[in-house]
């Protein structure tokens, strides 16, 4: 697979936007991407200047980047991920946690392999947006987790639950934001109109289709 064919399995523009959240990370920081897919995110990091890049994915045959060291690992079921005692200053999991049967294992491994003071960047479908709340109110189904969504989406992320789980793994959320900054790239026009009206009444703290979180390892 050539570089030009690497597929970004996210909504349009997400990878590019995420780079802005890493401006405080040194280019020589060891980086691990969990669930790296084709390697498109690692390729983008390499092109931005990052030099120590690693990736793991359940389906290693799809990985196409030559700018990172990658291998097969299943975070849901493998007893180890082939990482040994390696530590990383940055770990990323872009659109991964919603696919896991055991989301807690993601936080466990991140904590285990993240350097003290290191950062964890993760994204997932945003169930906190007004669009999603409207759909749930009308249909009892979650946007991105219903019959129209990816059938492998099985674990929605609720922030109030994460805030209880993360301290067990010495992880703390330091920044939360949504993408895109305004509106939605995937909602139907009618839904966008109704949601825009509701936003004048209901608070939308986390906008957009995708919820983005930057966490820090607070282990001492």
Tab-separated table of C-alpha atoms in Angstrom:
chain	number	residue	atom	x	y	z
A	1	UNK	CA	0.000	0.000	0.000
A	2	UNK	CA	1.514	3.329	-1.040
A	3	UNK	CA	1.519	6.452	1.147
A	4	UNK	CA	-1.082	8.112	-1.073
A	5	UNK	CA	-3.494	5.218	-0.470
A	6	UNK	CA	-3.427	5.241	3.328
A	7	UNK	CA	-7.016	5.608	4.463
A	8	UNK	CA	-7.890	7.854	7.396
A	9	UNK	CA	-10.723	5.993	9.126
A	10	UNK	CA	-12.124	9.121	10.737
A	11	UNK	CA	-14.382	11.941	9.696
A	12	UNK	CA	-12.793	14.375	7.268
A	13	UNK	CA	-10.172	16.696	8.741
A	14	UNK	CA	-9.915	15.103	12.192
A	15	UNK	CA	-6.308	13.926	11.880
A	16	UNK	CA	-5.173	17.326	10.672
A	17	UNK	CA	-6.976	19.117	13.488
A	18	UNK	CA	-5.506	16.817	16.152
A	19	UNK	CA	-1.963	17.893	15.300
A	20	UNK	CA	-2.703	21.304	16.821
A	21	UNK	CA	-3.271	19.671	20.210
A	22	UNK	CA	0.273	18.249	20.162
A	23	UNK	CA	2.211	21.496	19.771
A	24	UNK	CA	3.683	21.039	23.265
A	25	UNK	CA	5.080	17.578	22.439
A	26	UNK	CA	8.729	17.315	21.356
A	27	UNK	CA	9.353	15.699	17.969
A	28	UNK	CA	11.771	13.183	19.497
A	29	UNK	CA	9.175	11.937	22.003
A	30	UNK	CA	8.474	8.195	21.594
A	31	UNK	CA	4.901	7.836	20.300
A	32	UNK	CA	2.658	4.765	20.283
A	33	UNK	CA	-0.567	4.672	18.257
A	34	UNK	CA	-2.985	2.006	19.492
A	35	UNK	CA	-5.323	0.712	16.789
A	36	UNK	CA	-3.234	2.355	14.087
A	37	UNK	CA	-5.299	0.991	11.168
A	38	UNK	CA	-3.553	1.730	7.892
A	39	UNK	CA	-0.954	3.874	9.647
A	40	UNK	CA	-2.350	7.124	8.232
A	41	UNK	CA	-2.131	8.963	11.575
A	42	UNK	CA	1.442	7.761	12.120
A	43	UNK	CA	2.283	8.875	8.587
A	44	UNK	CA	0.909	12.332	9.352
A	45	UNK	CA	2.932	12.495	12.581
A	46	UNK	CA	6.085	11.521	10.673
A	47	UNK	CA	5.459	14.177	8.050
A	48	UNK	CA	4.990	16.723	10.847
A	49	UNK	CA	8.453	15.891	12.236
A	50	UNK	CA	7.961	13.140	14.835
A	51	UNK	CA	10.781	10.613	14.614
A	52	UNK	CA	10.126	7.765	17.092
A	53	UNK	CA	6.870	6.221	15.977
A	54	UNK	CA	5.296	2.867	16.825
A	55	UNK	CA	1.897	1.357	16.109
A	56	UNK	CA	-0.154	-1.707	16.950
A	57	UNK	CA	-3.337	-2.990	15.369
A	58	UNK	CA	-5.389	-6.156	15.470
A	59	UNK	CA	-5.119	-6.454	11.690
A	60	UNK	CA	-1.461	-5.839	10.890
A	61	UNK	CA	-1.919	-6.720	7.220
A	62	UNK	CA	-3.650	-3.367	6.597
A	63	UNK	CA	-0.752	-1.268	7.913
A	64	UNK	CA	0.878	0.570	5.020
A	65	UNK	CA	3.202	3.159	6.522
A	66	UNK	CA	6.968	2.663	6.360
A	67	UNK	CA	7.653	5.580	8.684
A	68	UNK	CA	6.819	3.717	11.900
A	69	UNK	CA	7.526	0.357	13.518
A	70	UNK	CA	4.226	-1.543	13.654
A	71	UNK	CA	3.030	-5.016	14.572
A	72	UNK	CA	-0.120	-6.993	15.356
A	73	UNK	CA	-1.712	-6.881	18.812
A	74	UNK	CA	-5.290	-7.226	20.066
A	75	UNK	CA	-5.815	-4.964	23.051
A	76	UNK	CA	-9.084	-6.708	23.937
A	77	UNK	CA	-7.686	-10.223	24.304
A	78	UNK	CA	-3.871	-10.397	24.123
A	79	UNK	CA	-2.151	-10.915	27.475
A	80	UNK	CA	0.633	-8.617	26.311
A	81	UNK	CA	1.000	-6.216	23.403
A	82	UNK	CA	4.594	-6.977	22.439
A	83	UNK	CA	5.742	-3.759	24.111
A	84	UNK	CA	7.921	-5.253	26.823
A	85	UNK	CA	9.006	-2.525	29.234
A	86	UNK	CA	8.790	0.250	26.647
A	87	UNK	CA	7.526	3.642	27.807
A	88	UNK	CA	6.150	6.415	25.611
A	89	UNK	CA	5.794	10.141	26.102
A	90	UNK	CA	2.667	10.143	23.957
A	91	UNK	CA	0.114	7.412	23.305
A	92	UNK	CA	-2.786	7.918	20.897
A	93	UNK	CA	-5.966	5.964	20.227
A	94	UNK	CA	-7.940	7.619	17.434
A	95	UNK	CA	-11.463	6.199	17.083
A	96	UNK	CA	-10.559	3.010	18.966
A	97	UNK	CA	-12.260	2.763	22.363
A	98	UNK	CA	-15.767	2.510	20.890
A	99	UNK	CA	-14.717	-0.738	19.143
A	100	UNK	CA	-13.493	-2.471	22.311
A	101	UNK	CA	-15.338	-5.121	24.281
A	102	UNK	CA	-13.145	-4.295	27.271
A	103	UNK	CA	-12.467	-0.511	27.273
A	104	UNK	CA	-10.799	-0.714	30.674
A	105	UNK	CA	-7.920	-2.639	29.121
A	106	UNK	CA	-7.113	0.390	26.985
A	107	UNK	CA	-6.677	2.571	30.068
A	108	UNK	CA	-4.715	-0.189	31.810
A	109	UNK	CA	-2.187	-0.514	28.995
A	110	UNK	CA	-1.942	3.229	28.485
A	111	UNK	CA	-1.113	3.694	32.154
A	112	UNK	CA	1.378	0.831	32.048
A	113	UNK	CA	3.313	2.150	29.055
A	114	UNK	CA	2.957	5.907	29.442
A	115	UNK	CA	5.876	7.800	30.936
A	116	UNK	CA	5.290	9.735	34.143
A	117	UNK	CA	3.854	13.057	33.019
A	118	UNK	CA	3.221	11.639	29.525
A	119	UNK	CA	0.104	12.354	27.470
A	120	UNK	CA	-2.662	10.187	26.066
A	121	UNK	CA	-4.738	11.509	23.163
A	122	UNK	CA	-7.963	9.704	22.352
A	123	UNK	CA	-11.055	10.362	20.262
A	124	UNK	CA	-14.446	8.679	20.048
A	125	UNK	CA	-17.951	9.410	18.709
A	126	UNK	CA	-19.459	12.264	20.715
A	127	UNK	CA	-22.615	11.168	22.542
A	128	UNK	CA	-22.779	14.474	24.467
A	129	UNK	CA	-23.693	16.725	21.542
A	130	UNK	CA	-27.168	18.193	21.145
A	131	UNK	CA	-27.506	16.223	17.885
A	132	UNK	CA	-26.927	12.944	19.725
A	133	UNK	CA	-29.111	13.899	22.675
A	134	UNK	CA	-31.923	14.829	20.275
A	135	UNK	CA	-31.684	11.476	18.493
A	136	UNK	CA	-31.724	9.594	21.784
A	137	UNK	CA	-34.735	11.573	23.011
A	138	UNK	CA	-36.720	10.861	19.828
A	139	UNK	CA	-35.645	7.277	19.105
A	140	UNK	CA	-33.979	5.841	22.208
A	141	UNK	CA	-30.885	5.162	20.080
A	142	UNK	CA	-27.435	6.745	20.173
A	143	UNK	CA	-26.013	8.423	17.095
A	144	UNK	CA	-23.083	6.372	15.695
A	145	UNK	CA	-24.230	3.366	17.746
A	146	UNK	CA	-27.554	2.695	16.043
A	147	UNK	CA	-28.352	0.574	12.991
A	148	UNK	CA	-27.076	3.358	10.720
A	149	UNK	CA	-23.707	3.526	12.447
A	150	UNK	CA	-20.652	1.312	12.245
A	151	UNK	CA	-21.744	-2.135	13.517
A	152	UNK	CA	-18.413	-2.503	15.315
A	153	UNK	CA	-19.235	0.504	17.541
A	154	UNK	CA	-20.141	-1.194	20.822
A	155	UNK	CA	-18.763	0.957	23.678
A	156	UNK	CA	-19.940	4.582	23.868
A	157	UNK	CA	-17.925	6.886	26.134
A	158	UNK	CA	-19.807	8.717	28.874
A	159	UNK	CA	-17.583	11.330	30.500
A	160	UNK	CA	-19.081	11.014	33.983
A	161	UNK	CA	-18.156	7.314	33.969
A	162	UNK	CA	-14.669	7.997	32.627
A	163	UNK	CA	-14.050	10.473	35.422
A	164	UNK	CA	-14.644	7.639	37.886
A	165	UNK	CA	-12.578	5.032	36.055
A	166	UNK	CA	-9.512	7.045	35.040
A	167	UNK	CA	-8.131	7.727	38.557
A	168	UNK	CA	-7.778	3.958	38.990
A	169	UNK	CA	-5.199	4.118	36.198
A	170	UNK	CA	-3.517	7.365	37.341
A	171	UNK	CA	-4.939	9.192	34.315
A	172	UNK	CA	-6.489	12.641	34.405
A	173	UNK	CA	-8.320	14.535	31.673
A	174	UNK	CA	-6.572	17.854	31.057
A	175	UNK	CA	-8.503	18.987	27.971
A	176	UNK	CA	-11.788	18.032	26.309
A	177	UNK	CA	-13.106	19.401	23.031
A	178	UNK	CA	-15.250	18.476	20.056
A	179	UNK	CA	-14.707	18.252	16.315
A	180	UNK	CA	-15.807	19.943	14.148
A	181	UNK	CA	-15.896	23.142	16.170
A	182	UNK	CA	-19.370	24.052	14.927
A	183	UNK	CA	-22.164	21.846	13.698
A	184	UNK	CA	-21.853	18.353	12.283
A	185	UNK	CA	-20.324	16.749	9.218
A	186	UNK	CA	-22.569	13.684	9.311
A	187	UNK	CA	-26.011	14.759	10.576
A	188	UNK	CA	-28.906	15.148	8.181
A	189	UNK	CA	-29.903	18.712	7.176
A	190	UNK	CA	-33.210	18.474	9.078
A	191	UNK	CA	-31.398	17.325	12.216
A	192	UNK	CA	-28.938	20.212	11.914
A	193	UNK	CA	-31.797	22.724	11.723
A	194	UNK	CA	-33.606	21.313	14.761
A	195	UNK	CA	-30.347	21.028	16.712
A	196	UNK	CA	-29.466	24.646	15.939
A	197	UNK	CA	-32.807	25.681	17.415
A	198	UNK	CA	-32.343	23.528	20.507
A	199	UNK	CA	-28.868	24.954	21.126
A	200	UNK	CA	-30.528	28.265	21.982
A	201	UNK	CA	-32.225	26.456	24.880
A	202	UNK	CA	-29.957	23.587	25.915
A	203	UNK	CA	-26.309	23.923	26.825
A	204	UNK	CA	-23.884	22.144	24.504
A	205	UNK	CA	-20.584	21.890	26.330
A	206	UNK	CA	-19.089	19.388	23.886
A	207	UNK	CA	-19.976	20.110	20.281
A	208	UNK	CA	-19.304	18.189	17.072
A	209	UNK	CA	-19.386	14.582	15.882
A	210	UNK	CA	-16.174	13.528	17.615
A	211	UNK	CA	-15.168	13.882	21.253
A	212	UNK	CA	-11.440	14.531	21.716
A	213	UNK	CA	-9.653	14.092	25.024
A	214	UNK	CA	-6.117	14.800	26.138
A	215	UNK	CA	-5.134	12.965	29.309
A	216	UNK	CA	-2.002	12.985	31.435
A	217	UNK	CA	-0.316	10.279	33.455
A	218	UNK	CA	-0.317	11.501	37.052
A	219	UNK	CA	1.446	8.434	38.446
A	220	UNK	CA	4.240	9.387	40.818
